[in-house]
Short mmCIF file of N, CA and C in Angstrom, two decimals:
data_model
loop_
_atom_site.label_atom_id
_atom_site.label_comp_id
_atom_site.label_asym_id
_atom_site.label_seq_id
_atom_site.Cartn_x
_atom_site.Cartn_y
_atom_site.Cartn_z
N SER Q 1 -54.76 85.70 42.88
CA SER Q 1 -53.82 85.97 41.82
C SER Q 1 -53.12 84.72 41.32
N ARG Q 2 -53.72 83.55 41.67
CA ARG Q 2 -53.18 82.23 41.21
C ARG Q 2 -51.73 82.06 41.64
N THR Q 3 -51.41 82.40 42.84
CA THR Q 3 -50.07 82.17 43.35
C THR Q 3 -50.14 81.15 44.46
N ILE Q 4 -49.43 80.05 44.27
CA ILE Q 4 -49.30 79.03 45.28
C ILE Q 4 -47.81 78.85 45.50
N SER Q 5 -47.38 79.10 46.71
CA SER Q 5 -45.96 79.01 47.06
C SER Q 5 -45.73 77.78 47.90
N ILE Q 6 -44.49 77.33 47.88
CA ILE Q 6 -44.11 76.25 48.78
C ILE Q 6 -43.06 76.80 49.72
N ILE Q 7 -43.34 76.59 51.01
CA ILE Q 7 -42.46 77.09 52.06
C ILE Q 7 -41.75 75.96 52.71
N ARG Q 8 -40.47 76.08 52.87
CA ARG Q 8 -39.61 75.03 53.45
C ARG Q 8 -38.78 75.68 54.57
N ASN Q 9 -38.85 75.11 55.75
CA ASN Q 9 -38.13 75.69 56.92
C ASN Q 9 -38.46 77.18 57.12
N GLU Q 10 -39.74 77.50 56.95
CA GLU Q 10 -40.25 78.82 57.15
C GLU Q 10 -39.70 79.86 56.18
N GLN Q 11 -39.18 79.41 55.04
CA GLN Q 11 -38.66 80.27 54.01
C GLN Q 11 -39.35 79.87 52.70
N VAL Q 12 -39.66 80.88 51.87
CA VAL Q 12 -40.27 80.58 50.59
C VAL Q 12 -39.24 79.83 49.76
N TRP Q 13 -39.63 78.65 49.37
CA TRP Q 13 -38.73 77.77 48.60
C TRP Q 13 -39.08 77.88 47.13
N ILE Q 14 -40.35 77.77 46.81
CA ILE Q 14 -40.83 77.95 45.43
C ILE Q 14 -41.90 79.06 45.47
N PRO Q 15 -41.55 80.23 44.94
CA PRO Q 15 -42.47 81.36 45.06
C PRO Q 15 -43.83 81.17 44.39
N ASN Q 16 -43.87 80.49 43.27
CA ASN Q 16 -45.12 80.29 42.56
C ASN Q 16 -45.02 79.02 41.73
N ILE Q 17 -45.80 77.98 42.09
CA ILE Q 17 -45.67 76.72 41.36
C ILE Q 17 -46.14 76.83 39.92
N PHE Q 18 -46.91 77.86 39.61
CA PHE Q 18 -47.35 78.05 38.24
C PHE Q 18 -46.27 78.53 37.31
N GLN Q 19 -45.07 78.86 37.87
CA GLN Q 19 -43.96 79.26 37.08
C GLN Q 19 -42.98 78.15 36.82
N LEU Q 20 -43.28 76.98 37.35
CA LEU Q 20 -42.40 75.82 37.15
C LEU Q 20 -42.52 75.28 35.74
N SER Q 21 -41.46 74.67 35.25
CA SER Q 21 -41.50 74.00 33.96
C SER Q 21 -42.39 72.79 34.04
N THR Q 22 -42.72 72.20 32.90
CA THR Q 22 -43.54 70.99 32.87
C THR Q 22 -42.84 69.88 33.67
N GLY Q 23 -41.55 69.71 33.44
CA GLY Q 23 -40.77 68.69 34.16
C GLY Q 23 -40.74 68.90 35.62
N GLN Q 24 -40.49 70.16 36.04
CA GLN Q 24 -40.49 70.47 37.50
C GLN Q 24 -41.86 70.16 38.10
N THR Q 25 -42.90 70.54 37.38
CA THR Q 25 -44.25 70.30 37.89
C THR Q 25 -44.52 68.77 38.04
N LEU Q 26 -44.06 67.98 37.05
CA LEU Q 26 -44.27 66.54 37.12
C LEU Q 26 -43.54 65.95 38.34
N VAL Q 27 -42.32 66.36 38.58
CA VAL Q 27 -41.58 65.84 39.71
C VAL Q 27 -42.26 66.27 41.04
N LEU Q 28 -42.65 67.51 41.14
CA LEU Q 28 -43.34 68.01 42.31
C LEU Q 28 -44.63 67.25 42.54
N ASN Q 29 -45.38 67.05 41.48
CA ASN Q 29 -46.65 66.34 41.53
C ASN Q 29 -46.42 64.89 42.00
N LEU Q 30 -45.40 64.22 41.48
CA LEU Q 30 -45.11 62.87 41.91
C LEU Q 30 -44.84 62.81 43.44
N PHE Q 31 -43.98 63.73 43.89
CA PHE Q 31 -43.60 63.80 45.31
C PHE Q 31 -44.87 64.04 46.17
N LEU Q 32 -45.63 65.05 45.79
CA LEU Q 32 -46.80 65.41 46.59
C LEU Q 32 -47.89 64.33 46.57
N THR Q 33 -48.04 63.66 45.44
CA THR Q 33 -49.04 62.61 45.27
C THR Q 33 -48.72 61.44 46.23
N ILE Q 34 -47.44 61.08 46.30
CA ILE Q 34 -47.07 59.97 47.19
C ILE Q 34 -47.40 60.37 48.62
N ILE Q 35 -47.08 61.54 49.04
CA ILE Q 35 -47.36 62.02 50.41
C ILE Q 35 -48.87 62.11 50.64
N ARG Q 36 -49.61 62.69 49.69
CA ARG Q 36 -51.05 62.84 49.86
C ARG Q 36 -51.75 61.48 49.96
N ASP Q 37 -51.40 60.58 49.05
CA ASP Q 37 -52.06 59.28 49.07
C ASP Q 37 -51.77 58.53 50.37
N TYR Q 38 -50.54 58.60 50.85
CA TYR Q 38 -50.22 57.93 52.11
C TYR Q 38 -50.95 58.58 53.28
N ASP Q 39 -51.02 59.90 53.23
CA ASP Q 39 -51.73 60.60 54.30
C ASP Q 39 -53.19 60.26 54.30
N LEU Q 40 -53.78 60.07 53.11
CA LEU Q 40 -55.19 59.66 53.04
C LEU Q 40 -55.47 58.25 53.58
N SER Q 41 -54.38 57.49 53.72
CA SER Q 41 -54.57 56.11 54.27
C SER Q 41 -54.81 56.13 55.76
N GLN Q 42 -54.69 57.28 56.38
CA GLN Q 42 -54.91 57.48 57.83
C GLN Q 42 -53.78 56.86 58.68
N ALA Q 43 -52.69 56.44 58.04
CA ALA Q 43 -51.55 55.87 58.77
C ALA Q 43 -50.87 57.01 59.51
N GLN Q 44 -50.32 56.66 60.67
CA GLN Q 44 -49.56 57.64 61.47
C GLN Q 44 -48.12 57.64 60.95
N TRP Q 45 -47.60 58.85 60.71
CA TRP Q 45 -46.21 58.97 60.26
C TRP Q 45 -45.66 60.38 60.57
N ASP Q 46 -44.38 60.40 60.85
CA ASP Q 46 -43.73 61.70 61.14
C ASP Q 46 -42.66 62.06 60.14
N THR Q 47 -42.08 61.07 59.47
CA THR Q 47 -41.03 61.34 58.47
C THR Q 47 -41.34 60.61 57.18
N LEU Q 48 -40.66 61.02 56.11
CA LEU Q 48 -40.86 60.37 54.81
C LEU Q 48 -40.34 58.94 54.84
N ASN Q 49 -39.39 58.63 55.73
CA ASN Q 49 -38.89 57.25 55.84
C ASN Q 49 -39.99 56.28 56.24
N GLU Q 50 -41.07 56.78 56.83
CA GLU Q 50 -42.15 55.90 57.30
C GLU Q 50 -43.24 55.67 56.24
N VAL Q 51 -43.21 56.45 55.16
CA VAL Q 51 -44.21 56.32 54.11
C VAL Q 51 -43.97 54.95 53.38
N ARG Q 52 -45.11 54.17 53.28
CA ARG Q 52 -45.08 52.88 52.67
C ARG Q 52 -46.07 52.77 51.54
N GLY Q 53 -45.82 51.85 50.64
CA GLY Q 53 -46.78 51.61 49.59
C GLY Q 53 -46.12 51.18 48.29
N ILE Q 54 -46.91 51.17 47.25
CA ILE Q 54 -46.45 50.82 45.90
C ILE Q 54 -46.80 51.98 44.99
N VAL Q 55 -45.81 52.42 44.16
CA VAL Q 55 -46.03 53.46 43.21
C VAL Q 55 -45.66 52.93 41.85
N ILE Q 56 -46.60 53.05 40.92
CA ILE Q 56 -46.37 52.57 39.51
C ILE Q 56 -46.31 53.80 38.60
N ILE Q 57 -45.23 53.91 37.86
CA ILE Q 57 -45.03 55.08 36.96
C ILE Q 57 -44.63 54.56 35.59
N ASP Q 58 -45.38 54.96 34.59
CA ASP Q 58 -45.08 54.60 33.20
C ASP Q 58 -44.26 55.73 32.55
N GLU Q 59 -43.12 55.35 31.97
CA GLU Q 59 -42.23 56.34 31.30
C GLU Q 59 -41.92 57.52 32.13
N ILE Q 60 -41.23 57.30 33.22
CA ILE Q 60 -40.96 58.32 34.22
C ILE Q 60 -40.18 59.51 33.68
N GLU Q 61 -39.45 59.30 32.60
CA GLU Q 61 -38.57 60.37 32.11
C GLU Q 61 -39.25 61.41 31.21
N LEU Q 62 -40.55 61.19 30.87
CA LEU Q 62 -41.24 62.10 29.98
C LEU Q 62 -41.18 63.55 30.43
N HIS Q 63 -40.85 64.41 29.55
CA HIS Q 63 -40.79 65.89 29.77
C HIS Q 63 -39.68 66.36 30.72
N LEU Q 64 -38.73 65.46 31.01
CA LEU Q 64 -37.71 65.86 31.98
C LEU Q 64 -36.36 66.08 31.31
N HIS Q 65 -35.70 67.15 31.73
CA HIS Q 65 -34.35 67.44 31.28
C HIS Q 65 -33.41 66.35 31.82
N SER Q 66 -32.25 66.27 31.24
CA SER Q 66 -31.32 65.24 31.60
C SER Q 66 -30.96 65.28 33.09
N LYS Q 67 -30.79 66.47 33.68
CA LYS Q 67 -30.46 66.56 35.11
C LYS Q 67 -31.57 65.95 35.97
N PHE Q 68 -32.81 66.17 35.58
CA PHE Q 68 -33.93 65.58 36.37
C PHE Q 68 -33.95 64.05 36.24
N GLN Q 69 -33.65 63.57 35.02
CA GLN Q 69 -33.62 62.13 34.82
C GLN Q 69 -32.50 61.46 35.62
N TYR Q 70 -31.31 62.06 35.53
CA TYR Q 70 -30.12 61.48 36.16
C TYR Q 70 -30.03 61.69 37.65
N LYS Q 71 -30.35 62.88 38.11
CA LYS Q 71 -30.13 63.27 39.51
C LYS Q 71 -31.38 63.33 40.36
N ILE Q 72 -32.36 64.08 39.92
CA ILE Q 72 -33.52 64.42 40.76
C ILE Q 72 -34.42 63.21 40.98
N LEU Q 73 -34.81 62.49 39.95
CA LEU Q 73 -35.70 61.34 40.09
C LEU Q 73 -35.07 60.29 41.01
N PRO Q 74 -33.83 59.86 40.80
CA PRO Q 74 -33.28 58.90 41.73
C PRO Q 74 -33.23 59.40 43.20
N GLU Q 75 -32.95 60.68 43.38
CA GLU Q 75 -32.95 61.23 44.74
C GLU Q 75 -34.39 61.17 45.34
N LEU Q 76 -35.36 61.49 44.54
CA LEU Q 76 -36.75 61.40 45.01
C LEU Q 76 -37.10 59.96 45.42
N ILE Q 77 -36.72 59.02 44.60
CA ILE Q 77 -37.00 57.61 44.93
C ILE Q 77 -36.31 57.20 46.20
N LYS Q 78 -35.10 57.67 46.38
CA LYS Q 78 -34.31 57.34 47.58
C LYS Q 78 -34.95 57.90 48.85
N ILE Q 79 -35.69 58.99 48.76
CA ILE Q 79 -36.35 59.62 49.90
C ILE Q 79 -37.38 58.71 50.52
N PHE Q 80 -37.95 57.79 49.69
CA PHE Q 80 -38.99 56.91 50.13
C PHE Q 80 -38.49 55.46 50.22
N PRO Q 81 -37.71 55.09 51.20
CA PRO Q 81 -37.11 53.75 51.20
C PRO Q 81 -38.10 52.61 51.44
N LYS Q 82 -39.25 52.87 51.89
CA LYS Q 82 -40.26 51.81 52.16
C LYS Q 82 -41.34 51.77 51.08
N VAL Q 83 -41.15 52.51 49.99
CA VAL Q 83 -42.08 52.51 48.88
C VAL Q 83 -41.50 51.62 47.79
N GLN Q 84 -42.31 50.69 47.27
CA GLN Q 84 -41.92 49.85 46.16
C GLN Q 84 -42.26 50.61 44.88
N PHE Q 85 -41.25 51.03 44.11
CA PHE Q 85 -41.50 51.71 42.86
C PHE Q 85 -41.43 50.69 41.74
N ILE Q 86 -42.43 50.69 40.86
CA ILE Q 86 -42.45 49.86 39.66
C ILE Q 86 -42.50 50.90 38.51
N ILE Q 87 -41.41 50.96 37.74
CA ILE Q 87 -41.24 52.06 36.81
C ILE Q 87 -40.85 51.54 35.43
N THR Q 88 -41.46 52.12 34.38
CA THR Q 88 -40.98 51.88 33.05
C THR Q 88 -40.20 53.09 32.59
N SER Q 89 -39.17 52.86 31.77
CA SER Q 89 -38.36 53.97 31.31
C SER Q 89 -37.64 53.56 30.00
N HIS Q 90 -37.37 54.54 29.21
CA HIS Q 90 -36.49 54.40 28.03
C HIS Q 90 -35.22 55.21 28.21
N SER Q 91 -35.00 55.70 29.41
CA SER Q 91 -33.89 56.65 29.62
C SER Q 91 -32.65 56.00 30.26
N PRO Q 92 -31.56 55.89 29.49
CA PRO Q 92 -30.31 55.43 30.07
C PRO Q 92 -29.85 56.36 31.19
N LEU Q 93 -30.09 57.66 31.08
CA LEU Q 93 -29.69 58.60 32.12
C LEU Q 93 -30.38 58.31 33.42
N PHE Q 94 -31.62 57.98 33.38
CA PHE Q 94 -32.39 57.65 34.61
C PHE Q 94 -31.77 56.39 35.26
N LEU Q 95 -31.51 55.35 34.46
CA LEU Q 95 -30.93 54.14 34.99
C LEU Q 95 -29.54 54.39 35.56
N LEU Q 96 -28.72 55.21 34.93
CA LEU Q 96 -27.41 55.52 35.45
C LEU Q 96 -27.54 56.28 36.77
N GLY Q 97 -28.51 57.18 36.84
CA GLY Q 97 -28.74 57.91 38.07
C GLY Q 97 -29.20 57.00 39.22
N ILE Q 98 -30.07 56.05 38.88
CA ILE Q 98 -30.50 55.08 39.90
C ILE Q 98 -29.29 54.26 40.36
N GLN Q 99 -28.47 53.83 39.42
CA GLN Q 99 -27.28 53.05 39.77
C GLN Q 99 -26.35 53.83 40.67
N ASP Q 100 -26.18 55.14 40.43
CA ASP Q 100 -25.31 55.96 41.25
C ASP Q 100 -25.89 56.30 42.57
N ASN Q 101 -27.22 56.36 42.70
CA ASN Q 101 -27.88 56.77 43.96
C ASN Q 101 -28.17 55.55 44.87
N LEU Q 102 -28.48 54.46 44.27
CA LEU Q 102 -28.80 53.22 44.99
C LEU Q 102 -27.74 52.18 44.73
N THR Q 103 -27.50 51.29 45.63
CA THR Q 103 -26.52 50.23 45.36
C THR Q 103 -27.15 49.27 44.36
N GLU Q 104 -26.31 48.43 43.80
CA GLU Q 104 -26.79 47.43 42.82
C GLU Q 104 -27.89 46.58 43.45
N SER Q 105 -27.84 46.37 44.77
CA SER Q 105 -28.87 45.53 45.41
C SER Q 105 -30.12 46.34 45.70
N GLY Q 106 -30.08 47.65 45.44
CA GLY Q 106 -31.20 48.52 45.77
C GLY Q 106 -32.21 48.68 44.64
N PHE Q 107 -31.98 47.99 43.51
CA PHE Q 107 -32.94 48.08 42.39
C PHE Q 107 -32.70 46.91 41.46
N THR Q 108 -33.69 46.62 40.67
CA THR Q 108 -33.60 45.55 39.67
C THR Q 108 -34.10 46.08 38.34
N ILE Q 109 -33.36 45.76 37.29
CA ILE Q 109 -33.82 46.15 35.93
C ILE Q 109 -34.25 44.88 35.20
N ILE Q 110 -35.49 44.89 34.74
CA ILE Q 110 -36.04 43.76 34.03
C ILE Q 110 -36.27 44.19 32.59
N ASP Q 111 -35.65 43.44 31.64
CA ASP Q 111 -35.77 43.74 30.24
C ASP Q 111 -37.08 43.07 29.75
N MET Q 112 -37.94 43.93 29.23
CA MET Q 112 -39.24 43.39 28.73
C MET Q 112 -39.17 43.35 27.22
N PRO Q 113 -39.85 42.47 26.55
CA PRO Q 113 -40.85 41.56 27.07
C PRO Q 113 -40.32 40.20 27.54
N HIS Q 114 -38.97 40.04 27.56
CA HIS Q 114 -38.40 38.76 27.91
C HIS Q 114 -38.44 38.48 29.41
N GLY Q 115 -38.49 39.53 30.24
CA GLY Q 115 -38.53 39.33 31.66
C GLY Q 115 -37.23 38.93 32.26
N THR Q 116 -36.13 39.22 31.55
CA THR Q 116 -34.81 38.86 32.08
C THR Q 116 -34.19 40.05 32.85
N ARG Q 117 -33.44 39.69 33.87
CA ARG Q 117 -32.76 40.68 34.72
C ARG Q 117 -31.49 41.08 34.01
N ILE Q 118 -31.24 42.39 33.88
CA ILE Q 118 -30.07 42.92 33.18
C ILE Q 118 -29.39 44.00 34.01
N SER Q 119 -28.16 44.31 33.61
CA SER Q 119 -27.46 45.45 34.20
C SER Q 119 -27.83 46.73 33.47
N THR Q 120 -27.45 47.86 34.06
CA THR Q 120 -27.73 49.16 33.44
C THR Q 120 -27.16 49.22 32.02
N GLU Q 121 -25.92 48.79 31.81
CA GLU Q 121 -25.33 48.92 30.54
C GLU Q 121 -25.79 47.86 29.53
N ARG Q 122 -26.53 46.87 29.98
CA ARG Q 122 -27.11 45.91 29.06
C ARG Q 122 -28.48 46.36 28.59
N PHE Q 123 -28.96 47.46 29.14
CA PHE Q 123 -30.24 48.04 28.73
C PHE Q 123 -30.12 48.46 27.24
N ARG Q 124 -31.02 47.98 26.43
CA ARG Q 124 -30.95 48.19 24.96
C ARG Q 124 -30.84 49.68 24.62
N ASP Q 125 -31.63 50.54 25.28
CA ASP Q 125 -31.55 51.98 24.98
C ASP Q 125 -30.22 52.60 25.40
N PHE Q 126 -29.58 52.01 26.40
CA PHE Q 126 -28.24 52.48 26.79
C PHE Q 126 -27.27 52.32 25.62
N GLY Q 127 -27.27 51.11 25.04
CA GLY Q 127 -26.36 50.82 23.95
C GLY Q 127 -26.63 51.74 22.75
N GLU Q 128 -27.89 51.99 22.43
CA GLU Q 128 -28.24 52.85 21.33
C GLU Q 128 -27.76 54.28 21.60
N ALA Q 129 -28.04 54.81 22.80
CA ALA Q 129 -27.63 56.15 23.13
C ALA Q 129 -26.11 56.29 23.10
N TYR Q 130 -25.43 55.29 23.64
CA TYR Q 130 -23.96 55.31 23.63
C TYR Q 130 -23.40 55.34 22.21
N GLY Q 131 -24.07 54.56 21.35
CA GLY Q 131 -23.65 54.55 19.94
C GLY Q 131 -23.82 55.93 19.29
N TYR Q 132 -24.87 56.63 19.61
CA TYR Q 132 -25.08 57.97 19.03
C TYR Q 132 -24.02 58.94 19.55
N PHE Q 133 -23.71 58.84 20.86
CA PHE Q 133 -22.67 59.74 21.43
C PHE Q 133 -21.31 59.43 20.83
N LYS Q 134 -21.02 58.11 20.59
CA LYS Q 134 -19.73 57.73 20.01
C LYS Q 134 -19.52 58.34 18.64
N ASN Q 135 -20.58 58.65 17.93
CA ASN Q 135 -20.51 59.18 16.61
C ASN Q 135 -20.43 60.71 16.56
N THR Q 136 -20.12 61.35 17.72
CA THR Q 136 -20.02 62.82 17.78
C THR Q 136 -18.56 63.24 17.73
N GLN Q 137 -18.36 64.47 17.34
CA GLN Q 137 -17.04 65.04 17.32
C GLN Q 137 -16.47 65.16 18.74
N SER Q 138 -17.33 65.47 19.71
CA SER Q 138 -16.89 65.61 21.08
C SER Q 138 -16.29 64.31 21.60
N TYR Q 139 -16.93 63.18 21.26
CA TYR Q 139 -16.43 61.87 21.69
C TYR Q 139 -15.04 61.63 21.03
N GLU Q 140 -14.93 61.90 19.77
CA GLU Q 140 -13.68 61.67 19.06
C GLU Q 140 -12.57 62.60 19.63
N ASP Q 141 -12.89 63.83 19.91
CA ASP Q 141 -11.92 64.74 20.51
C ASP Q 141 -11.48 64.23 21.88
N ASP Q 142 -12.40 63.78 22.70
CA ASP Q 142 -12.04 63.25 24.02
C ASP Q 142 -11.21 62.01 23.92
N LEU Q 143 -11.52 61.13 22.97
CA LEU Q 143 -10.78 59.92 22.74
C LEU Q 143 -9.31 60.24 22.32
N ILE Q 144 -9.16 61.20 21.42
CA ILE Q 144 -7.83 61.59 20.96
C ILE Q 144 -7.03 62.15 22.14
N LYS Q 145 -7.66 63.02 22.97
CA LYS Q 145 -6.96 63.56 24.14
C LYS Q 145 -6.57 62.48 25.14
N ALA Q 146 -7.42 61.48 25.32
CA ALA Q 146 -7.08 60.39 26.23
C ALA Q 146 -5.94 59.54 25.70
N ILE Q 147 -5.90 59.33 24.37
CA ILE Q 147 -4.77 58.56 23.80
C ILE Q 147 -3.50 59.34 23.92
N GLU Q 148 -3.55 60.62 23.67
CA GLU Q 148 -2.33 61.46 23.73
C GLU Q 148 -1.80 61.55 25.13
N LYS Q 149 -2.72 61.55 26.15
CA LYS Q 149 -2.35 61.63 27.55
C LYS Q 149 -1.81 60.32 28.07
N SER Q 150 -2.21 59.23 27.50
CA SER Q 150 -1.83 57.90 27.96
C SER Q 150 -0.40 57.54 27.49
N LYS Q 151 0.33 56.89 28.33
CA LYS Q 151 1.67 56.45 27.98
C LYS Q 151 1.64 55.03 27.47
N LYS Q 152 0.51 54.34 27.67
CA LYS Q 152 0.38 52.98 27.28
C LYS Q 152 -0.15 52.88 25.84
N PRO Q 153 0.27 51.88 25.08
CA PRO Q 153 -0.34 51.69 23.77
C PRO Q 153 -1.81 51.33 23.92
N VAL Q 154 -2.61 51.86 22.99
CA VAL Q 154 -4.03 51.57 22.98
C VAL Q 154 -4.34 50.73 21.78
N LEU Q 155 -5.06 49.67 21.97
CA LEU Q 155 -5.39 48.74 20.91
C LEU Q 155 -6.90 48.67 20.77
N PHE Q 156 -7.42 48.97 19.58
CA PHE Q 156 -8.85 48.92 19.34
C PHE Q 156 -9.11 47.73 18.45
N VAL Q 157 -10.09 46.87 18.86
CA VAL Q 157 -10.46 45.74 18.07
C VAL Q 157 -11.96 45.76 17.81
N GLU Q 158 -12.34 45.11 16.79
CA GLU Q 158 -13.77 45.06 16.48
C GLU Q 158 -14.12 43.67 16.03
N GLY Q 159 -15.12 43.14 16.58
CA GLY Q 159 -15.60 41.81 16.16
C GLY Q 159 -14.86 40.68 16.84
N ASP Q 160 -15.41 39.47 16.70
CA ASP Q 160 -14.82 38.30 17.30
C ASP Q 160 -13.47 37.89 16.73
N TYR Q 161 -13.30 38.02 15.42
CA TYR Q 161 -12.12 37.49 14.79
C TYR Q 161 -10.90 38.36 15.05
N ASP Q 162 -11.05 39.68 15.15
CA ASP Q 162 -9.92 40.58 15.36
C ASP Q 162 -9.17 40.23 16.65
N ILE Q 163 -9.90 39.99 17.74
CA ILE Q 163 -9.24 39.65 18.98
C ILE Q 163 -8.55 38.29 18.88
N ARG Q 164 -9.17 37.36 18.16
CA ARG Q 164 -8.52 36.06 17.97
C ARG Q 164 -7.18 36.19 17.21
N TYR Q 165 -7.19 36.99 16.17
CA TYR Q 165 -5.99 37.22 15.39
C TYR Q 165 -4.91 37.83 16.26
N LEU Q 166 -5.30 38.84 17.07
CA LEU Q 166 -4.33 39.52 17.91
C LEU Q 166 -3.76 38.59 18.94
N LYS Q 167 -4.60 37.74 19.56
CA LYS Q 167 -4.12 36.79 20.54
C LYS Q 167 -3.14 35.79 19.89
N LYS Q 168 -3.49 35.30 18.72
CA LYS Q 168 -2.61 34.34 18.04
C LYS Q 168 -1.29 35.04 17.64
N ALA Q 169 -1.35 36.27 17.23
CA ALA Q 169 -0.13 37.00 16.88
C ALA Q 169 0.73 37.17 18.12
N ALA Q 170 0.10 37.44 19.27
CA ALA Q 170 0.86 37.59 20.51
C ALA Q 170 1.55 36.25 20.90
N GLU Q 171 0.85 35.15 20.69
CA GLU Q 171 1.40 33.85 21.01
C GLU Q 171 2.64 33.57 20.12
N LEU Q 172 2.51 33.88 18.86
CA LEU Q 172 3.59 33.57 17.90
C LEU Q 172 4.76 34.53 18.15
#
């Protein structure tokens, strides 16, 4: 009847893998492929912490909902501490999830094609996505609420010259 279930701790965890979404299937496939390939190496292992190797993934975020990009993928990567992951991504959510799950020393972001090391927020797609969110009504509403809640004056500046003018005015 084309039913393949996954059992975890002697309980049915996933009743039928054919009912999973494309994103769920991709994540499950990634997890199982890492285990299968290591098992095929004939290495002795008892826990996932012992699995070693290199995994290369192009555009890891394809077909994944934001929760999978931000939370699930980074947790999956963290499960395999001895696996070197080489990943391409256009997803700021994935990078933020990696940053939250691993320490800054636990990963490196390389901006291609320049090959320079950058932080999560220096990622070009992060800036673009942030710009799109800033142009939403939700962002504006949240900003207004934060200003109303704050007792301190808020000063918004734009560009190099505005801050220079404000500093000079403060000096005078």
